PDB file of C-alpha atoms and ligand atoms in Angstrom:
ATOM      1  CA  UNK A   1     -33.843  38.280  11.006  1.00 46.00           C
ATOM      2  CA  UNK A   2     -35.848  41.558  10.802  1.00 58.00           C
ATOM      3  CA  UNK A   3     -38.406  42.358  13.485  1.00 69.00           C
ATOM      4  CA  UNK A   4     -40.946  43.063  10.606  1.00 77.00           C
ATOM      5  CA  UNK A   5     -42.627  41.821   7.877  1.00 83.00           C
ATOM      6  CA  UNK A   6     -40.570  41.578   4.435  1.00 90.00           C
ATOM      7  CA  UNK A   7     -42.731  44.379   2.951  1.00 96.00           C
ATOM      8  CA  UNK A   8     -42.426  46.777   5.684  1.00 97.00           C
ATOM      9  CA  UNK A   9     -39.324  49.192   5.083  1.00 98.00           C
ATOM     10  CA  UNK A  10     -37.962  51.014   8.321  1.00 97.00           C
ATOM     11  CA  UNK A  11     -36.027  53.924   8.033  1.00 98.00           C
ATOM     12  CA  UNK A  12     -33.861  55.779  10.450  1.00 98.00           C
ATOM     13  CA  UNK A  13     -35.731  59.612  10.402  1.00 98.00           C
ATOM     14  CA  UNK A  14     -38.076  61.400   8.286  1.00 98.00           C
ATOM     15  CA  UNK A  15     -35.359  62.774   5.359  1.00 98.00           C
ATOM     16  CA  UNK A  16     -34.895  59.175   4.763  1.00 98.00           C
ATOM     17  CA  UNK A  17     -38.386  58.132   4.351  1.00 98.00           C
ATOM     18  CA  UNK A  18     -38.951  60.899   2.056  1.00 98.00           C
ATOM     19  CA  UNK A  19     -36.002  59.875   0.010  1.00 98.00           C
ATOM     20  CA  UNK A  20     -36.944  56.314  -0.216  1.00 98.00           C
ATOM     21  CA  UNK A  21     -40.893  57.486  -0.982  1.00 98.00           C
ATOM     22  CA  UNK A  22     -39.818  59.564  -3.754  1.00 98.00           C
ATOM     23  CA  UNK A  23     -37.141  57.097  -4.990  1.00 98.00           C
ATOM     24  CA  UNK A  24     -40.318  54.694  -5.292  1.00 98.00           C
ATOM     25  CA  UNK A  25     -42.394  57.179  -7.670  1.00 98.00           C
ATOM     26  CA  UNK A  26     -39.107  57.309  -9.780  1.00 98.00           C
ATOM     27  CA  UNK A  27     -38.372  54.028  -9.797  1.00 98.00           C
ATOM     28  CA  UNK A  28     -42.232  52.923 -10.574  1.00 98.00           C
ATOM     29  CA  UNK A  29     -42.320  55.488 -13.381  1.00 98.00           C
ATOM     30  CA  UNK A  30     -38.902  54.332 -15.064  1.00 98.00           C
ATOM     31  CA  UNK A  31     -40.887  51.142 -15.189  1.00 98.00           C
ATOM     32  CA  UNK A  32     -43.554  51.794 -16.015  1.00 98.00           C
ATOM     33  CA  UNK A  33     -42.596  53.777 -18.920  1.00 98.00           C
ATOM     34  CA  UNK A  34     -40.123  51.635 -20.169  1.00 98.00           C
ATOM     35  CA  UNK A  35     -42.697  48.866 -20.123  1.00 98.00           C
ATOM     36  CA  UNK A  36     -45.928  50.532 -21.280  1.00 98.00           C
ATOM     37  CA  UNK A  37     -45.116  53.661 -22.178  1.00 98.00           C
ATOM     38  CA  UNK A  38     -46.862  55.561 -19.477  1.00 98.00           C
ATOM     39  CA  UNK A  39     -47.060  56.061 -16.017  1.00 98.00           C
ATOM     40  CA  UNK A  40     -50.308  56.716 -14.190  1.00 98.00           C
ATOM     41  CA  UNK A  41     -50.402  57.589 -10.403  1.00 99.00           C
ATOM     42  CA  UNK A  42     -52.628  58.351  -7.646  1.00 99.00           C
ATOM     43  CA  UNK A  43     -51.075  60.651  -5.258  1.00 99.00           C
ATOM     44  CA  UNK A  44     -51.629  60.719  -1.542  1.00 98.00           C
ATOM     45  CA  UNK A  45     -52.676  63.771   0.492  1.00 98.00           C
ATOM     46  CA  UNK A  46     -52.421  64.864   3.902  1.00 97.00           C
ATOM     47  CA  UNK A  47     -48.568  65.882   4.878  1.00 98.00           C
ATOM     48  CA  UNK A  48     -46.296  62.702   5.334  1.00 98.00           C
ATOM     49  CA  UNK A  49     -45.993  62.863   1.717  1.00 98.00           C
ATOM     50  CA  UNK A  50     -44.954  66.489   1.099  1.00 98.00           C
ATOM     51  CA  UNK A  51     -41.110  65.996   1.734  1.00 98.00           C
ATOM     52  CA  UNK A  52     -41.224  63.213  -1.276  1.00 98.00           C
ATOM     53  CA  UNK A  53     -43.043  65.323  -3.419  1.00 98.00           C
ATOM     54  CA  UNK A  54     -40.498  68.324  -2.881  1.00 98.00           C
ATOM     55  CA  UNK A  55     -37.623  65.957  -3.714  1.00 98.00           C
ATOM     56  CA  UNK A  56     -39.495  65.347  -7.078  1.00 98.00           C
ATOM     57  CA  UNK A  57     -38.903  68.935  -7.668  1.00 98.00           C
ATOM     58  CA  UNK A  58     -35.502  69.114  -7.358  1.00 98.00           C
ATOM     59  CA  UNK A  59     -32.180  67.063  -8.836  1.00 98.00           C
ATOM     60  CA  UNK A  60     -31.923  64.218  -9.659  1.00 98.00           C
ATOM     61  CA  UNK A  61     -34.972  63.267  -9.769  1.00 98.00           C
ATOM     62  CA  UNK A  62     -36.761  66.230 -11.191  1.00 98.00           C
ATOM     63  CA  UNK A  63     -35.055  65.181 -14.436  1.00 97.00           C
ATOM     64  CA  UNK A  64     -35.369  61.481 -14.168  1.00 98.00           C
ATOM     65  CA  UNK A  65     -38.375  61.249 -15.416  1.00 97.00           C
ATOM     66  CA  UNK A  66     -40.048  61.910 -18.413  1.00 98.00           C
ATOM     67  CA  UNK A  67     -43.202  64.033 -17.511  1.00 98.00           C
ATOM     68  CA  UNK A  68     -44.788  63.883 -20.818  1.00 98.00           C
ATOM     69  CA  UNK A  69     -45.520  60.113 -20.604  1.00 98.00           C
ATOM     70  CA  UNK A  70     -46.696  60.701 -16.781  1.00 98.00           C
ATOM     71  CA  UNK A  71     -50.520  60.493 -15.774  1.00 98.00           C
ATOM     72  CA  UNK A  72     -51.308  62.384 -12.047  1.00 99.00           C
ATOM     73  CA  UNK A  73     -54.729  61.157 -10.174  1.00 99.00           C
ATOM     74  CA  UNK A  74     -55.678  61.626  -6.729  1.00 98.00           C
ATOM     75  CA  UNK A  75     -56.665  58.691  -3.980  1.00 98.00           C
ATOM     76  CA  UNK A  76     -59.323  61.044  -2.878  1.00 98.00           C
ATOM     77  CA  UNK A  77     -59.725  65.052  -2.159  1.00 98.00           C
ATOM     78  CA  UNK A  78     -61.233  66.882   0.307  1.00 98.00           C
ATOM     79  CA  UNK A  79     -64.901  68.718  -0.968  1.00 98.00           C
ATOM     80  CA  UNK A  80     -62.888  72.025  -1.315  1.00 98.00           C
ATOM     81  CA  UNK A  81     -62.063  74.178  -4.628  1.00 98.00           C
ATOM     82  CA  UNK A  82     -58.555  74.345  -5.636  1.00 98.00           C
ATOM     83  CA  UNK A  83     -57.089  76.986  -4.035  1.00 98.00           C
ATOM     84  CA  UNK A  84     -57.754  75.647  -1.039  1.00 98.00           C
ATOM     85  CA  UNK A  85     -55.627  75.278   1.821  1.00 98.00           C
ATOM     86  CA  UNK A  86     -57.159  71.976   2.495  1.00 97.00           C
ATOM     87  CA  UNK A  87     -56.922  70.937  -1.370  1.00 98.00           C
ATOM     88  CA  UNK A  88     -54.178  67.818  -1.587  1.00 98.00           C
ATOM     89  CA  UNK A  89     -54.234  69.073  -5.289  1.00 98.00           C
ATOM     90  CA  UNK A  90     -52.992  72.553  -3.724  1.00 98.00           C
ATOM     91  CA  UNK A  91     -50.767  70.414  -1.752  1.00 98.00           C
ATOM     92  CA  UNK A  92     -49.308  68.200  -4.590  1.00 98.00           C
ATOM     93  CA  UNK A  93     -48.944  71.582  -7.259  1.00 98.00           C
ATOM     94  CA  UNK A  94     -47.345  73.655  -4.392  1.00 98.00           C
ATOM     95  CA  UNK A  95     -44.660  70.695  -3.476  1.00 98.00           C
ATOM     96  CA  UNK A  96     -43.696  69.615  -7.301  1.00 98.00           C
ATOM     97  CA  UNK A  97     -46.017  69.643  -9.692  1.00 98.00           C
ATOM     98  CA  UNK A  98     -45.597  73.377 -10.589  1.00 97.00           C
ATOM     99  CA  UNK A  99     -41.924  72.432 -10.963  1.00 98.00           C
ATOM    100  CA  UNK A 100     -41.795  69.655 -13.598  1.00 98.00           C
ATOM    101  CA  UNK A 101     -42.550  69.528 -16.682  1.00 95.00           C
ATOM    102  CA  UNK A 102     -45.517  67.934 -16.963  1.00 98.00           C
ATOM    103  CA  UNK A 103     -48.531  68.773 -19.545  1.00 98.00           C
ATOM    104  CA  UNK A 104     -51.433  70.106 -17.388  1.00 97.00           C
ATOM    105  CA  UNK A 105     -53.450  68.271 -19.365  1.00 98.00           C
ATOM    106  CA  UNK A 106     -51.625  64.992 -17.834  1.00 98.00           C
ATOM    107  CA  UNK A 107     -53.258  66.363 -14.031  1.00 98.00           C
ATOM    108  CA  UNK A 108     -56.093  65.536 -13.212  1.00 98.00           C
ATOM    109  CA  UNK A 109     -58.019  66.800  -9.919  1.00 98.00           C
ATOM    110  CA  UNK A 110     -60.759  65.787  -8.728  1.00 98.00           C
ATOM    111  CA  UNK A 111     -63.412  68.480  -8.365  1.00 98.00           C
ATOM    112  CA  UNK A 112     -63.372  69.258  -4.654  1.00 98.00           C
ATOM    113  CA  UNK A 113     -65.537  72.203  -5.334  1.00 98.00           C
ATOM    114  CA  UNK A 114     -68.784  70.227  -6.930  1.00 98.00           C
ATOM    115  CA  UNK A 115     -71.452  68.933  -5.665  1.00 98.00           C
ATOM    116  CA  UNK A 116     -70.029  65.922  -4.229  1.00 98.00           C
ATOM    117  CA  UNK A 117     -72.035  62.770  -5.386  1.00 97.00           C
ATOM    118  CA  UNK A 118     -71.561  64.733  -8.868  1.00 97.00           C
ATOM    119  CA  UNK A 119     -67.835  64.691  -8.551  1.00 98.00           C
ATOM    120  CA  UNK A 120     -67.456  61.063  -7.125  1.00 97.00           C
ATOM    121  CA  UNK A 121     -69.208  60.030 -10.755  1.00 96.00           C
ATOM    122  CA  UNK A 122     -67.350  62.281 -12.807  1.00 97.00           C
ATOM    123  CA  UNK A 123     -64.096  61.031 -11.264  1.00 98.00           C
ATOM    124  CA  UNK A 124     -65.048  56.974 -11.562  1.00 96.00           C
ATOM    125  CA  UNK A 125     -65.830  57.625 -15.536  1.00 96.00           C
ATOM    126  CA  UNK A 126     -62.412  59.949 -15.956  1.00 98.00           C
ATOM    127  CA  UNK A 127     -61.244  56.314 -14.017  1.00 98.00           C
ATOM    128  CA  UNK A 128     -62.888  53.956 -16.401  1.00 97.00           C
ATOM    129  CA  UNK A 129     -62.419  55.975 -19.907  1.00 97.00           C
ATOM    130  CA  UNK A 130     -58.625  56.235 -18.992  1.00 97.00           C
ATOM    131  CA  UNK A 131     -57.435  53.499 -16.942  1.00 97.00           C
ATOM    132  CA  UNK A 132     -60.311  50.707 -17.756  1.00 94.00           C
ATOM    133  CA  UNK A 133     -62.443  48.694 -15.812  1.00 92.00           C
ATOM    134  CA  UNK A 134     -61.565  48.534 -12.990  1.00 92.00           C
ATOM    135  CA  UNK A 135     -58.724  51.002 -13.426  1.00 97.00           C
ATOM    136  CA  UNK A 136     -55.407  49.450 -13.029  1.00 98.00           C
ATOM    137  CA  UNK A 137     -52.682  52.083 -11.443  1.00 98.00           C
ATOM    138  CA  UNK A 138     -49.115  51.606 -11.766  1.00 98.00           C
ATOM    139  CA  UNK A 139     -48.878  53.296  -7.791  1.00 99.00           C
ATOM    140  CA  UNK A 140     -51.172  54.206  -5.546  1.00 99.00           C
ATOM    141  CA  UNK A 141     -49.422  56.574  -3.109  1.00 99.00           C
ATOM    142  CA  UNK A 142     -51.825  56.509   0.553  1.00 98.00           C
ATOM    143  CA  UNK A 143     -50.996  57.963   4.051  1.00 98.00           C
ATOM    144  CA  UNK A 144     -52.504  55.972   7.608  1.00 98.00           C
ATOM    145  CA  UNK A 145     -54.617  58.293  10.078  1.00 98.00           C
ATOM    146  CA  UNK A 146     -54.153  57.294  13.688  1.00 97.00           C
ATOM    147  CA  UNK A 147     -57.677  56.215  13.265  1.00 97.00           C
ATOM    148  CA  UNK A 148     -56.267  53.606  10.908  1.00 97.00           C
ATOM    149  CA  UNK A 149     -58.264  55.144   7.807  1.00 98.00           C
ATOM    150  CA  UNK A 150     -56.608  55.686   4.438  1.00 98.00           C
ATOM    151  CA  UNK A 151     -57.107  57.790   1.386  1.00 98.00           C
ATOM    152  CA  UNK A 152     -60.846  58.674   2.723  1.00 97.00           C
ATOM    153  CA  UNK A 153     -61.788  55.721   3.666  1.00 96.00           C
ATOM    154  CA  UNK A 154     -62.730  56.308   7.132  1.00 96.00           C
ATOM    155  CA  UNK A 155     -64.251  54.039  10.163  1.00 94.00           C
ATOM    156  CA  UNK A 156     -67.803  54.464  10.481  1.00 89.00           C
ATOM    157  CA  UNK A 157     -68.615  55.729   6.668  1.00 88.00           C
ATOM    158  CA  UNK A 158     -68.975  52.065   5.354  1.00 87.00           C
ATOM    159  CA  UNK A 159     -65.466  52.193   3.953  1.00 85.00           C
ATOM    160  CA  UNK A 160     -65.337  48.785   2.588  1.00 84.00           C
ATOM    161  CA  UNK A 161     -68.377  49.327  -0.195  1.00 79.00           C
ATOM    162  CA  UNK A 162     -67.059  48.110  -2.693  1.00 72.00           C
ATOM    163  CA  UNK A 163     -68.772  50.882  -5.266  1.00 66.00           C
ATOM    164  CA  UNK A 164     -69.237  50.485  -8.621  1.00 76.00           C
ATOM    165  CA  UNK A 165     -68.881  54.171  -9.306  1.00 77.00           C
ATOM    166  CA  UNK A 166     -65.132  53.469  -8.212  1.00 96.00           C
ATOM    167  CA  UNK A 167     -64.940  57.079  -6.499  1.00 96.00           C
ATOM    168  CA  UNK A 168     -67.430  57.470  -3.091  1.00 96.00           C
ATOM    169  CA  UNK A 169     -68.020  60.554  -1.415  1.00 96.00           C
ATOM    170  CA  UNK A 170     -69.107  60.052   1.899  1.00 95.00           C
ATOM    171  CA  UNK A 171     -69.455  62.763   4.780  1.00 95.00           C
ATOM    172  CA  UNK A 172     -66.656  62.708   7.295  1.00 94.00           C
ATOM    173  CA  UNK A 173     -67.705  63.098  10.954  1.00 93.00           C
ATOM    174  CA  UNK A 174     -64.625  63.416  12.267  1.00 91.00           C
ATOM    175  CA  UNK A 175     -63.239  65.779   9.477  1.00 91.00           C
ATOM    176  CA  UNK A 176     -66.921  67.516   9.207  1.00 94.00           C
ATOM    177  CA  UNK A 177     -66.670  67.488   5.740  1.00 95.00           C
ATOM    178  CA  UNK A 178     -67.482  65.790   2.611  1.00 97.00           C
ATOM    179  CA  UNK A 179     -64.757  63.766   1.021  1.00 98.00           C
ATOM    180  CA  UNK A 180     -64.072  62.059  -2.320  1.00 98.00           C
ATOM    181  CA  UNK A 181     -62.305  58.629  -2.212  1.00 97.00           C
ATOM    182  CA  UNK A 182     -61.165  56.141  -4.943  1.00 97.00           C
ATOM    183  CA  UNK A 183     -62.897  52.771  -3.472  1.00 96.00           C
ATOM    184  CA  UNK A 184     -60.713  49.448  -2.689  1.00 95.00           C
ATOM    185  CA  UNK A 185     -61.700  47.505  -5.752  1.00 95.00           C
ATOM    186  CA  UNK A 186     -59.503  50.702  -7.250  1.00 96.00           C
ATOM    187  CA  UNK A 187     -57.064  50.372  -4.816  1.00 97.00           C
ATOM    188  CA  UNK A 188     -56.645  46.430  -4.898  1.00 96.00           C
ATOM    189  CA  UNK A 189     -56.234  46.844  -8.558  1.00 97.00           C
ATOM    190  CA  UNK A 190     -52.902  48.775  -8.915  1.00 98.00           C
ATOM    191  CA  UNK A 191     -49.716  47.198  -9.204  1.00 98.00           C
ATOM    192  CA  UNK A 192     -47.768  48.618  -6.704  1.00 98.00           C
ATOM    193  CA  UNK A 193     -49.300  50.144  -3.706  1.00 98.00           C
ATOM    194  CA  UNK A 194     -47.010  52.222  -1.316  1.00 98.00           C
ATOM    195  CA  UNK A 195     -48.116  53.039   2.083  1.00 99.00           C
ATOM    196  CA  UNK A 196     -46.327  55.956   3.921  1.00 98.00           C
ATOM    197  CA  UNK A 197     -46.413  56.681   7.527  1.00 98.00           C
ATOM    198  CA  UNK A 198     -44.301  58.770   9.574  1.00 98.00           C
ATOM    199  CA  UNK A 199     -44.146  59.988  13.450  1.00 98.00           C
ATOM    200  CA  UNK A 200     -44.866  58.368  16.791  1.00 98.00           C
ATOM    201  CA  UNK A 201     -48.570  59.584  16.377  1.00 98.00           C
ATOM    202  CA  UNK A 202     -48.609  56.736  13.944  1.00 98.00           C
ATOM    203  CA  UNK A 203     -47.079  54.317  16.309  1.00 98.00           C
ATOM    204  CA  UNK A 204     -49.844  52.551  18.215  1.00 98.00           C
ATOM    205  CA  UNK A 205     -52.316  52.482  15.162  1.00 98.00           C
ATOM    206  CA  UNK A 206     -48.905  50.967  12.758  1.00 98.00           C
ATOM    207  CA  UNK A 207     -48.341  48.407  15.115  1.00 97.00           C
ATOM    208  CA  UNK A 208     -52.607  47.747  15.931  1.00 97.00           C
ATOM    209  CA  UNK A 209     -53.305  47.215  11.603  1.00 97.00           C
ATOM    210  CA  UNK A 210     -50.114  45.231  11.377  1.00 97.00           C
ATOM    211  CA  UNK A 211     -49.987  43.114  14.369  1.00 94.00           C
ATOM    212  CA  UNK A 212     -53.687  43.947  15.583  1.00 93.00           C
ATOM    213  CA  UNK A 213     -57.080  41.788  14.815  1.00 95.00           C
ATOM    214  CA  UNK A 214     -58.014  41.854  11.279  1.00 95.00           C
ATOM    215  CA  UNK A 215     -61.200  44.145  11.101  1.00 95.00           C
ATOM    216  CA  UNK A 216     -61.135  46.189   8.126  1.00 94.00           C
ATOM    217  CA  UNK A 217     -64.116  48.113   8.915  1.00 93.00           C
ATOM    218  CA  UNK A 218     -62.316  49.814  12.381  1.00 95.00           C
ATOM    219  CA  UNK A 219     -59.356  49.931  10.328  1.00 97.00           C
ATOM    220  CA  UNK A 220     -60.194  50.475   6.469  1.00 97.00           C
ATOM    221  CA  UNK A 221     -56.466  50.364   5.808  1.00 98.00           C
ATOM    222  CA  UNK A 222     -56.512  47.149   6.261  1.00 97.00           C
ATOM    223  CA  UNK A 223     -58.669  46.546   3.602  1.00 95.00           C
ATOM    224  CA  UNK A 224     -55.274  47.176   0.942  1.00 97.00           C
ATOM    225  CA  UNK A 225     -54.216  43.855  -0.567  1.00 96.00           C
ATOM    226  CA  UNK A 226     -53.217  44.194  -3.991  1.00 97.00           C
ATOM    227  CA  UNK A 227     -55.289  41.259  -6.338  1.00 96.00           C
ATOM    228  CA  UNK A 228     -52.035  41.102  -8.231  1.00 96.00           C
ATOM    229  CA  UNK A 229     -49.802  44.056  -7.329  1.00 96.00           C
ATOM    230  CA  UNK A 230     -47.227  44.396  -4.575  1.00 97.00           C
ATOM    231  CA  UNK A 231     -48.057  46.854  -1.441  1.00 98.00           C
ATOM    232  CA  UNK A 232     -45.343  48.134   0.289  1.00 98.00           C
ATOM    233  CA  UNK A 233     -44.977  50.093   3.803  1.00 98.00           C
ATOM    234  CA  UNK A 234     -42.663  52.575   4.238  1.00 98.00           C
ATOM    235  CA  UNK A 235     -42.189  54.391   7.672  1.00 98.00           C
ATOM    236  CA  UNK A 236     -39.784  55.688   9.839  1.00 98.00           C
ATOM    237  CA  UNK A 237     -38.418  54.392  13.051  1.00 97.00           C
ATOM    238  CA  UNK A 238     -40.683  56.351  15.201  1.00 98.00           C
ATOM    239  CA  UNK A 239     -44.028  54.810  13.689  1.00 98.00           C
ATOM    240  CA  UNK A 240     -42.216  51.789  13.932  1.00 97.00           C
ATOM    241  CA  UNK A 241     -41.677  52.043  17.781  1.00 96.00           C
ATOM    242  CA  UNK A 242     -44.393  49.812  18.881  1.00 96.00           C
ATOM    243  CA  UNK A 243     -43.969  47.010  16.083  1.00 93.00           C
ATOM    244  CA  UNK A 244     -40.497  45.340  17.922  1.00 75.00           C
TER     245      UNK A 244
HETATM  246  C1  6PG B 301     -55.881  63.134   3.215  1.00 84.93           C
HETATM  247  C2  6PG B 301     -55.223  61.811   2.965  1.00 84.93           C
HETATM  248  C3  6PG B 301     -55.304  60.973   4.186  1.00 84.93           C
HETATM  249  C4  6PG B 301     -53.919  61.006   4.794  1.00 84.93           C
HETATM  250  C5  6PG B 301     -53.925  60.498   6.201  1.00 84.93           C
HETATM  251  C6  6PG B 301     -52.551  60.737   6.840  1.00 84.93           C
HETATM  252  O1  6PG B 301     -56.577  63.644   2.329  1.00 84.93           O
HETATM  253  O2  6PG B 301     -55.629  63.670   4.307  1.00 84.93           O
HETATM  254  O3  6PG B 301     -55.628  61.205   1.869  1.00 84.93           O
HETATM  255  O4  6PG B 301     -55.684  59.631   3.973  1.00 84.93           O
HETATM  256  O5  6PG B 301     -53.046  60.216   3.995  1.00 84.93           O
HETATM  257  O6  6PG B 301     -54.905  61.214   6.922  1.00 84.93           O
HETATM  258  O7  6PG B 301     -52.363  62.127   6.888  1.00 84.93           O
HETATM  259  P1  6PG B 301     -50.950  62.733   7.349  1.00 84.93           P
HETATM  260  O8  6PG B 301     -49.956  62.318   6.305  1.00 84.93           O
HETATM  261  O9  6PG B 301     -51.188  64.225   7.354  1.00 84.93           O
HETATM  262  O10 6PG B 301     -50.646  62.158   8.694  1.00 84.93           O
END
């Protein structure tokens, strides 16, 4: 009988998590594909991901996917240009998407460098002309903060608005900087969500949003419950420490 919840996938260190994280984009683009022709994603930022995203790059799995019939989104972005250090679009280029061949036509960033409100509605219409109302993703990558916030939907910026434009961008205190964020309605719409969080840091907040009080609005994260899609955890032992 496993200590935790059937959705919530333990693994021994961080190579392993990465492996199973990337084996989850491959396996939800074979899918997807093979169902519908296409694959669209939102990718998480932040660094628990970057390991994943490198094994994209490289055999097998570089090659297990056909790129051309594979859409890239972001969850959210932080109000910086491109060639940030900060940018997860830097981030997700850097780690694999420089190394596959997809069109660069099939990316699409959102504008950390605009003004932000600007941005947040350009993004929700890219959303809504390509994905529908509200836009249905095949995965949603996100990461957990310790503060139990996820994509960029922080405590204490109203993360639970559930905004028409689909895309927010609300001023982070604690990051001191403007953000853009796909909402929950755009989260809650996807059909597989996949949650990702590694390191004892994570520990005490894992086991607080899992076994804790439910109260979306000091933990957003909380807030992810696919309307018909499945949502899946996947951390390794050490941000599962406090869960047994
Ligand atoms: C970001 C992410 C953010 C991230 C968490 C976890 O832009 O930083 O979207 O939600 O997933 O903060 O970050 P780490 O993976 O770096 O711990």
């Amino acid at each position: 009988m496993s200590d935790f919840p059937d959705n919530v996938h333990v693994y021994a260190n961080p190579d392993k998590l990465a492996a199973a994280l990337a084996d989850r984009f491959v396996n939800c683009a074979q899918t997807a594909i093979t169902e519908r022709g296409t694959f669209h994603v939102a990718l998480a930022g932040g660094t628990t991901p970057k390991a994943a995203y490198a094994l994209l790059a490289q055999e097998p799995r570089r090659t297990a996917v056909n790129w051309n019939d594979v859409f890239v989104f972001f969850g959210d972005e932080r109000c910086v240009p491109p060639t940030d250090e900060a940018s997860n679009y830097r981030m997700a280029m850097d780690t694999f998407l420089h190394a596959v061949n997809i069109p660069g036509h099939n990316v699409h960033r959102m504008r950390g460098e605009d003004e932000p409100a600007a941005a947040a509605r350009a993004y929700s219409q890219l959303l809504r002309e390509d994905l529908g109302e509200p836009p249905r993703f095949d995965l949603i990558m996100l990461g957990m903060g310790p503060d139990g916030h996820t994509a960029s939907l922080f405590p204490g910026t109203d993360p639970l608005t559930d905004d028409a434009q689909l895309v927010r961008a609300p001023y982070v205190e604690t990051a001191a900087m403007s953000r853009l964020t796909i909402t929950p309605r755009v989260i809650n719409a996807a059909r597989d969500v996949a949650i990702a969080a590694e390191g004892q840091a994570k520990a005490a907040i894992l086991a607080a949003v899992l076994r804790g009080v439910h109260d979306p609005t000091t933990y957003p994260i909380q807030i992810v419950a696919p309307l018909e899609g499945r949502l899946d955890w996947l951390v390794d032992a050490a941000a599962a420490s406090a869960l047994t």
